[in-house]
XYZ file of C-alpha atoms in Angstrom:
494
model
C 136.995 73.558 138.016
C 134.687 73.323 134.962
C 131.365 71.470 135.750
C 130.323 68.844 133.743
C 126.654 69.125 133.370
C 125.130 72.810 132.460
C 122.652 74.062 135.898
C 119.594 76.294 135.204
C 118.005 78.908 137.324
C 115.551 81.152 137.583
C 114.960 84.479 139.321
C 111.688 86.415 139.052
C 110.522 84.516 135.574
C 113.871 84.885 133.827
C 116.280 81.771 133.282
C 119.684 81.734 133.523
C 121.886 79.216 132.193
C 125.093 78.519 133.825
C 126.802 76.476 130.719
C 128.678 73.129 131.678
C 131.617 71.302 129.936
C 128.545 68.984 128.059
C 127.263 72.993 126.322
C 130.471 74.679 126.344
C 132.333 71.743 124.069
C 129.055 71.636 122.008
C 129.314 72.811 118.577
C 125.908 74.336 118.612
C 127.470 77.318 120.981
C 129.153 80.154 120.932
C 129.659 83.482 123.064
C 127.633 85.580 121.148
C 124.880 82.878 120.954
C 124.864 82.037 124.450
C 121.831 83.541 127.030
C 121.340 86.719 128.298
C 122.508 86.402 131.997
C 119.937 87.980 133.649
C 122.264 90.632 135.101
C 122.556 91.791 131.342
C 119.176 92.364 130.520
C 118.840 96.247 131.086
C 116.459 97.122 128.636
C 113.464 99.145 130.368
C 110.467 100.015 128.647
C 111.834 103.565 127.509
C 114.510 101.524 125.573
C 112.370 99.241 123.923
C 110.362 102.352 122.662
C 113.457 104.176 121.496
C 114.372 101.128 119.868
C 111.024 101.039 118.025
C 111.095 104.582 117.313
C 114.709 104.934 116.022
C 113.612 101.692 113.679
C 110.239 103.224 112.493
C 111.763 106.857 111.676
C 113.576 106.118 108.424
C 113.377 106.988 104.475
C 110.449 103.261 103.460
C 108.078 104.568 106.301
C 107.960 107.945 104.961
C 107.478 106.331 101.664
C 104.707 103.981 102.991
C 101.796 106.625 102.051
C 102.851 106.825 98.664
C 103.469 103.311 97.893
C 99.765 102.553 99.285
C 98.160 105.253 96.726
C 100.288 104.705 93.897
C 100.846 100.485 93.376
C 97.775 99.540 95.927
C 95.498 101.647 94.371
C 94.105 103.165 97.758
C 93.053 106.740 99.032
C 95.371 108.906 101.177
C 92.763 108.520 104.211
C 92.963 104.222 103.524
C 96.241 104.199 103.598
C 97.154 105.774 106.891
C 94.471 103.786 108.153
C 95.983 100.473 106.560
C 99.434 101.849 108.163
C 97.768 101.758 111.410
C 95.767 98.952 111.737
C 98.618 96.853 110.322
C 101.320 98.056 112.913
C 98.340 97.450 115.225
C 98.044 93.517 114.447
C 101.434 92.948 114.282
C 102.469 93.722 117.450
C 100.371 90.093 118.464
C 103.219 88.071 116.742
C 105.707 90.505 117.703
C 104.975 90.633 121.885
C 104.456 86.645 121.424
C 107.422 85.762 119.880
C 109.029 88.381 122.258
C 108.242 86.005 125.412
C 110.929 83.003 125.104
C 113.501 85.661 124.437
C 113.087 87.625 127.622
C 112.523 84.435 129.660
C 115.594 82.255 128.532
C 117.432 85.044 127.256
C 117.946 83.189 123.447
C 118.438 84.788 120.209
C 115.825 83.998 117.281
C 118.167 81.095 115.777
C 118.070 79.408 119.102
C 114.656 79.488 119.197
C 113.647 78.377 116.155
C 115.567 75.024 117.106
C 112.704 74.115 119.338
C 109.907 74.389 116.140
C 112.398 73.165 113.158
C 115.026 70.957 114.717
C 118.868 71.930 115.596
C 119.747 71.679 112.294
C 116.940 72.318 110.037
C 116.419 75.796 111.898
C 119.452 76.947 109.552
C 116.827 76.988 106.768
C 114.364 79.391 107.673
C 117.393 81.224 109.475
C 118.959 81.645 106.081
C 115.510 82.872 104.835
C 115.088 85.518 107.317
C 118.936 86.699 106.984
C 118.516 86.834 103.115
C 115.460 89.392 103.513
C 117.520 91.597 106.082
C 120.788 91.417 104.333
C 118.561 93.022 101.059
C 116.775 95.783 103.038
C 120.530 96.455 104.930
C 121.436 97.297 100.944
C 118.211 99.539 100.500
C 118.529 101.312 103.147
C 122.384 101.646 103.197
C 121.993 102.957 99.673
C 119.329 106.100 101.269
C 122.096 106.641 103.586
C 124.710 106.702 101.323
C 122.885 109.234 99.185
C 122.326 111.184 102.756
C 126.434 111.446 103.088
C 126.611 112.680 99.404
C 124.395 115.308 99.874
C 125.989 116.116 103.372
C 129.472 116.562 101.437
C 128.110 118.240 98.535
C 126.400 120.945 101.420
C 129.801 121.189 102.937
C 132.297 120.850 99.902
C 131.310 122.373 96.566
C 133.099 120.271 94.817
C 131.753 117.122 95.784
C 128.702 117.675 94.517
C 130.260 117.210 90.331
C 131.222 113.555 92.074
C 127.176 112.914 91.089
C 126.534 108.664 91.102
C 130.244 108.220 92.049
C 129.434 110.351 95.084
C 126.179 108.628 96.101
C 128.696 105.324 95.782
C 131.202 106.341 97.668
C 128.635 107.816 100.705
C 127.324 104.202 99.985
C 130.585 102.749 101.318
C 130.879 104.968 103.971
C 128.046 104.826 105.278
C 127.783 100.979 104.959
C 131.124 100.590 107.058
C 130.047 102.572 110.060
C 126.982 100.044 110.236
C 128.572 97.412 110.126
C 131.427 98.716 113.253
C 128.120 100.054 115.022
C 126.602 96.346 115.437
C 130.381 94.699 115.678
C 130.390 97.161 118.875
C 127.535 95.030 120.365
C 124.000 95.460 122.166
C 124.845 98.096 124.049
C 125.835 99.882 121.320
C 122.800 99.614 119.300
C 120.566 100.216 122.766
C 122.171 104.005 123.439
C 122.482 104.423 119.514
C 118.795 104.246 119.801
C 117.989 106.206 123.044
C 120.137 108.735 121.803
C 118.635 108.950 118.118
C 114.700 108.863 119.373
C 114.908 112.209 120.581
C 116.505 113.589 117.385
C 114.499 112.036 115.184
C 110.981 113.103 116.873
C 112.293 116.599 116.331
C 113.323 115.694 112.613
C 109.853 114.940 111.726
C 108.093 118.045 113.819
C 110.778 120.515 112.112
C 109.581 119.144 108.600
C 105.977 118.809 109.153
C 106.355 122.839 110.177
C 108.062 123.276 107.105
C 105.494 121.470 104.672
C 102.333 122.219 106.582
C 101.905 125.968 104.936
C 102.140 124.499 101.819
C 99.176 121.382 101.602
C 95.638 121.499 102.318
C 94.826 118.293 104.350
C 91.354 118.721 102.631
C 92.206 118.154 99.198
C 94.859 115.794 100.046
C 92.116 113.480 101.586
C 89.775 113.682 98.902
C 92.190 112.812 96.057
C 90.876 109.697 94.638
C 91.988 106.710 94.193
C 93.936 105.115 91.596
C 91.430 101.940 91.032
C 89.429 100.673 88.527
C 85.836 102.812 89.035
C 83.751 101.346 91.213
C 85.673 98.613 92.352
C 84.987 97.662 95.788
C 87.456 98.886 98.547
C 87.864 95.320 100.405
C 90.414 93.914 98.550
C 92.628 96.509 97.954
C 92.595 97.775 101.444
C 92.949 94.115 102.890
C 96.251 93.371 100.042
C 98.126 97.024 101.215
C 97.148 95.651 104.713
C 99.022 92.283 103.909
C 102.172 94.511 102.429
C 102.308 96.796 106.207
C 101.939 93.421 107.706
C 104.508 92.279 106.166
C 106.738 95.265 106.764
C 107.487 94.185 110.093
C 107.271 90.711 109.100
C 110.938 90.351 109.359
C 111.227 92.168 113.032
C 107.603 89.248 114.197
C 109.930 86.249 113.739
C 113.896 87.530 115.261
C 112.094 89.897 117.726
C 114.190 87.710 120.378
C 116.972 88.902 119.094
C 116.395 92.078 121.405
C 113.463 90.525 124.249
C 116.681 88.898 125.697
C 118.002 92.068 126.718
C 114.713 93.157 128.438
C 114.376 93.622 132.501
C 111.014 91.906 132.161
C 108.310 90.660 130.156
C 106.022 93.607 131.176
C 108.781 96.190 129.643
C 108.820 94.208 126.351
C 104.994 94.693 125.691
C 104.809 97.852 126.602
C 107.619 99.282 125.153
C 106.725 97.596 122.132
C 103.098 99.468 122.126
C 104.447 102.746 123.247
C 107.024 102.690 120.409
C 105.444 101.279 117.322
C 102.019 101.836 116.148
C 102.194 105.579 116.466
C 105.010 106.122 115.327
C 104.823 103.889 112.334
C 101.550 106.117 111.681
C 102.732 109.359 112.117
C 105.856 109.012 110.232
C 103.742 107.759 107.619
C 101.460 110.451 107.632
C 104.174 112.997 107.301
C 105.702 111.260 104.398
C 101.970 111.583 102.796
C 101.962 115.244 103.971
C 105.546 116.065 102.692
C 105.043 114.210 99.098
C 101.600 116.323 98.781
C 103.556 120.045 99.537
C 106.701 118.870 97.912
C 105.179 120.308 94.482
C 105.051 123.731 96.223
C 108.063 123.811 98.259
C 110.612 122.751 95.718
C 108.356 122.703 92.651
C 108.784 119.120 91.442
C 106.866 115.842 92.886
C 109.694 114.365 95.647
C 108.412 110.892 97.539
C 111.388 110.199 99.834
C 113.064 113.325 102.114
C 116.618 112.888 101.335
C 115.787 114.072 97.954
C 113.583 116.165 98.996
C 115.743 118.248 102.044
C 118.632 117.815 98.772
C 116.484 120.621 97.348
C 116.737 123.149 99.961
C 118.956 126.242 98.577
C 120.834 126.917 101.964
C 123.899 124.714 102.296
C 123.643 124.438 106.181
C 120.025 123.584 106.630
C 120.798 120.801 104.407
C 123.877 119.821 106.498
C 122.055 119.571 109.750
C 119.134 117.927 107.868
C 121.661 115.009 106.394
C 123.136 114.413 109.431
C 120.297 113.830 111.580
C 118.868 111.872 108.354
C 121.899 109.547 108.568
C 121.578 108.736 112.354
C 117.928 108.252 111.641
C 119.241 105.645 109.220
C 121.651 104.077 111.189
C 119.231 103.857 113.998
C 117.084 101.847 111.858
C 119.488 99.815 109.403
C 121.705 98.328 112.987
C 118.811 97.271 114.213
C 116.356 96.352 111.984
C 118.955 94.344 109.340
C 122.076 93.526 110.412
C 121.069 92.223 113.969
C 119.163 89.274 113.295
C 121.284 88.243 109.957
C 124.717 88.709 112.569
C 122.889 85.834 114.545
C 121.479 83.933 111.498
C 124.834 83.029 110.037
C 126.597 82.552 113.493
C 123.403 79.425 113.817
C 125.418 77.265 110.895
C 128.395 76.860 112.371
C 128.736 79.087 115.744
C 132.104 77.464 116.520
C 133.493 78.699 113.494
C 131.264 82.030 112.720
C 131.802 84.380 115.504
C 129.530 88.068 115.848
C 132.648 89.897 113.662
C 132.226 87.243 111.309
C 129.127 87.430 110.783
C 128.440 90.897 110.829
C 131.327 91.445 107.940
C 129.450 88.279 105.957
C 126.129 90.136 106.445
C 127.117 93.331 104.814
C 129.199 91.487 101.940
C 125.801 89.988 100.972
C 123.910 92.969 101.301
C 126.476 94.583 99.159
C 126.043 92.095 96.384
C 122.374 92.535 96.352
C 122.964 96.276 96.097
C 125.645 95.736 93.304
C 123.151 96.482 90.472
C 122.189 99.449 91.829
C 125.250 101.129 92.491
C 126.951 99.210 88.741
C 123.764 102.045 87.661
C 125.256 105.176 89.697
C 128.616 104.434 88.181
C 127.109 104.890 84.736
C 128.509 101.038 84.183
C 125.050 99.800 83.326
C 121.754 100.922 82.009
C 118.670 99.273 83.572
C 114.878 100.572 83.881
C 114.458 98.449 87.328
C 113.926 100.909 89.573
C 114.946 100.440 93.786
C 111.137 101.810 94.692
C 109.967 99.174 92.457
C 111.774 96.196 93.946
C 110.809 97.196 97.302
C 107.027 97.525 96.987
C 106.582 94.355 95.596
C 108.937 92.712 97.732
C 106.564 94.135 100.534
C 103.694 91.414 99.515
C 105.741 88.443 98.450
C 107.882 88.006 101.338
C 105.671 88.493 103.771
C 103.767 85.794 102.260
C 106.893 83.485 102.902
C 107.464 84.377 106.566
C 103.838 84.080 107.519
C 103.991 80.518 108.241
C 107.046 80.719 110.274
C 105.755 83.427 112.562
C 102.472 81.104 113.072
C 104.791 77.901 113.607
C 106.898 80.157 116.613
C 104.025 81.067 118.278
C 102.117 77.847 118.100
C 105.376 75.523 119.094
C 105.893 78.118 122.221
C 102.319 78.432 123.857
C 100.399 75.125 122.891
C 103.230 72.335 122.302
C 105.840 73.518 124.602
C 103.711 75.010 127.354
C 106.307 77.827 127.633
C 108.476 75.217 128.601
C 111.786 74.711 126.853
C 115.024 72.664 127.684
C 117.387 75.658 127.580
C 120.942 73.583 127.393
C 119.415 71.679 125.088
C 118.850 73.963 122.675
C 122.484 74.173 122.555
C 123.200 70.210 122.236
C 122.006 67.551 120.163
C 120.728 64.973 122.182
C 117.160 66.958 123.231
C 115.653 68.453 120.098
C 116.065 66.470 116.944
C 118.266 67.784 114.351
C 115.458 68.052 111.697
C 112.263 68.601 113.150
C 109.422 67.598 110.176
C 106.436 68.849 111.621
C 107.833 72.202 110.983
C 108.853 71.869 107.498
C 105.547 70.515 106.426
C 103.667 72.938 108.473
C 106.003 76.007 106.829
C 106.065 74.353 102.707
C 102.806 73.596 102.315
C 101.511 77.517 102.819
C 104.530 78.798 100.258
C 103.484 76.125 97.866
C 99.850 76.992 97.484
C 101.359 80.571 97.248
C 103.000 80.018 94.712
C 100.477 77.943 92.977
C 97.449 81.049 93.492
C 100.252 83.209 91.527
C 98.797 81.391 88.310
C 95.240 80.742 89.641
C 92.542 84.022 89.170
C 90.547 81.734 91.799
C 93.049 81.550 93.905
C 94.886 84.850 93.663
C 93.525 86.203 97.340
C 95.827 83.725 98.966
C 98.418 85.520 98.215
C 97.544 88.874 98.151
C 96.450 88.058 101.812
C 99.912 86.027 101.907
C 100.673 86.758 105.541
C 97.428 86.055 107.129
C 96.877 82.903 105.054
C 100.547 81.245 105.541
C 100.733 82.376 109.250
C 96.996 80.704 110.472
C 97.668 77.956 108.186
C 101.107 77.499 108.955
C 100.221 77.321 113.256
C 97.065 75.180 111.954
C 99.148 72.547 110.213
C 101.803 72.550 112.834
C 100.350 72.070 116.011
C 97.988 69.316 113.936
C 101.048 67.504 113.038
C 102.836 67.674 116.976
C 99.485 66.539 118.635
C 99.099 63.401 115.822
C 102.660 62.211 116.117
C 102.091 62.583 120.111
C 104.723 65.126 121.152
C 105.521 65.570 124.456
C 103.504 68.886 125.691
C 106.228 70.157 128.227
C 110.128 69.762 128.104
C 111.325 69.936 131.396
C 113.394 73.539 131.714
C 116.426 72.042 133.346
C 118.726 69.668 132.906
């Protein structure tokens, strides 16, 4: 018989909820949505780093170095190091916001309910989801150009398809995404243990390759594309801002995937172990590659599927596309359609199952992609190039999700205590529907963003967008919850 009233438990740290008749019936659950029982959390440490390996490998990290010189005006040297130390500070947001989702095993929508209200969490749900479902088209479109020049090694003739190729790779490669996440989380996990492997050994096998060809030497000492003289600070600190925000997306739904870790110790270190280094490194090679590009296939060549396109022998580029498509699939399941999947299922969960949502997350990414491939088909003619659209989107969006990452972490650790009423994040008689606090604490930050974009005086707050709208964001917040007298600790059972 069905119990009425939801129980939960705990065992070693982690909660379990055992859902009653007053969850099950609520309209604010679903399956998919539901916690992690603690029986399915199996992600070790090892799993966690494949995870953040598999994500980090892929075509915008190699590209990192050369987005740094070219738009940020820094020196080969300052941007690796700008790579690093970013990667570096966010994993603080990113282990943080990690804790409520290994101990109550809830996804990033259910989370955010706690700091923005059942209902209002759809907004900055929708604003997450909108970012993923646009890098899900950017990278989907390097992996569709990956299967093009796969066919075109294998079948001559494919290669006189040209932009109708690259579109058709496009939606092929796009569909096996999208059945890798409808698959589930264990999918993804062993997509990502296996790929780690594979892709370490993609990036040694090119950096042999290029290595005979560059002199680190006068790669470091090129100089940088800045006014003369101008001091280093701010330019280092706004390509800072850009890697921060990078991972921006990953600090705020990093729940999404802590529910499915054994502990909280194998989410921190996995976490360390898999991202800082490899971000760098990856990086690094990218710089490296770019540099001996000139020499190795005589022309200038920023991203590698372009660049391994060049190679003369048919099966080296075969094996090269094929372990450069699993390096994007490793990244674009993870990365972009995971959290969006669980975004969308957060408006209406009784209605929007994972299938659902997963099909509605690559529709959207495919409209966002639509000029780009209208281009390829020789429909339209356009001068907006993809590499242009993704650098700047680096700054401005991170200056958006700033705040909410600071609002997560503040609502968690100082207003909640750690403490959070875990079937009542799936009802509405706990949280309120709307909570205020939040909104004020997350608009205020984007307006004066918006308002230094027309202010010279001004203009550092948002080149420094994440660092200004996250600390002033969590300032604003947890000033607003202590004036209005919120209760510090919810009890964790019901």
């Amino acid at each position: 018989m069905q119990q009425n009233r939801s129980q939960v438990t705990e065992r070693d740290g982690l909660f379990e909820l055992e859902a009653g008749s007053d969850v099950l019936d609520s309209p604010r659950y679903n399956h998919d949505m539901a916690p992690t029982k603690v029986r399915e959390r199996t992600w070790n440490k090892w799993h966690i780093t494949a995870l953040w390996v598999g994500m980090s490998i892929c075509v915008p990290t190699y590209t990192l170095g050369g987005v740094l010189t070219a738009y940020f005006g820094l020196t080969v040297g300052e941007a690796l190091l700008a790579i690093l130390f970013a990667n570096v500070i966010v994993l603080i947001p990113l282990t943080l916001n990690a804790f409520p989702g290994t101990k109550y095993g809830i996804p990033f929508p259910v989370l955010l309910r706690s700091s923005f209200g059942i209902l209002g969490s759809n907004v900055p749900c929708l604003i997450r989801a909108l970012v993923a479902c646009g890098w899900f088209g950017i990278q989907t479109m390097f992996g569709g150009l990956a299967i093009h020049l796969f066919l075109g090694s294998v079948f001559e003739g494919w290669k006189s398809l040209g932009g109708t190729g690259e579109v058709i790779g496009f939606m092929i490669f796009w569909a096996l995404n999208l059945w890798v996440v409808i698959r589930g989380a264990e999918s993804i996990k062993w997509l990502e243990t296996l790929s780690a492997p594979l892709l370490v050994a993609v990036g040694i096998g090119l950096l042999v390759w290029a290595m005979p060809n560059v002199s680190m030497t006068e790669l470091l000492a090129i100089p940088a594309k800045r006014p003369e003289g101008a001091s280093v600070v701010s330019y280092f600190a706004a390509g800072l801002t850009a890697m921060v925000g990078f991972w921006a997306t990953l600090s705020l739904n990093i729940p999404d995937f802590s529910r499915y870790a054994k502990s909280q110790k194998d989410q921190i270190l996995g976490q360390i172990f898999g991202l800082p280094l490899t971000m760098f490194l990856f990086a690094s090679l990218g710089v490296i590659m770019t540099a001996a590009s000139v020499k190795l296939v005589g022309v200038t060549v920023s991203d590698p599927v372009s660049l391994i396109g060049h190679i003369q022998s048919p099966v080296w580029v075969a094996v090269a596309m094929a372990l450069i498509i699993i390096a994007t699939l490793s990244t674009n399941t993870a990365a972009n359609i995971v959290s969006p999947t669980n975004d969308f299922q957060n408006i209406a969960p009784k209605v929007i199952n994972r299938t659902k949502a997963v099909l509605l997350t690559g529709f959207v990414g495919l409209l966002l992609m639509g000029h780009e491939l209208l281009k390829k088909l020789g429909l339209i003619v356009s001068d907006v190039s993809l590499e242009t659209v993704y650098s700047n989107w680096l700054l401005g969006y991170s200056s958006l999700l700033g705040p909410i990452a600071g609002i997560m972490v503040v609502d968690y650790f100082l207003i909640k205590k750690q403490q959070l009423d875990l079937a009542g994040l799936y009802r509405d008689d706990v949280y309120p529907a709307w909570n205020w606090a939040g909104f004020v604490a997350f608009g205020v930050p984007v307006v004066l963003t918006l308002l230094s974009l027309g202010s010279d005086a001004f203009s550092w707050f948002y080149s420094y967008g994440w660092f200004t709208g996250s600390a002033l964001g969590g300032i604003i917040y947890y000033g607003l919850c202590v004036m209005r007298a919120q209760p510090s600790v919810v009890k964790s059972a019901v």
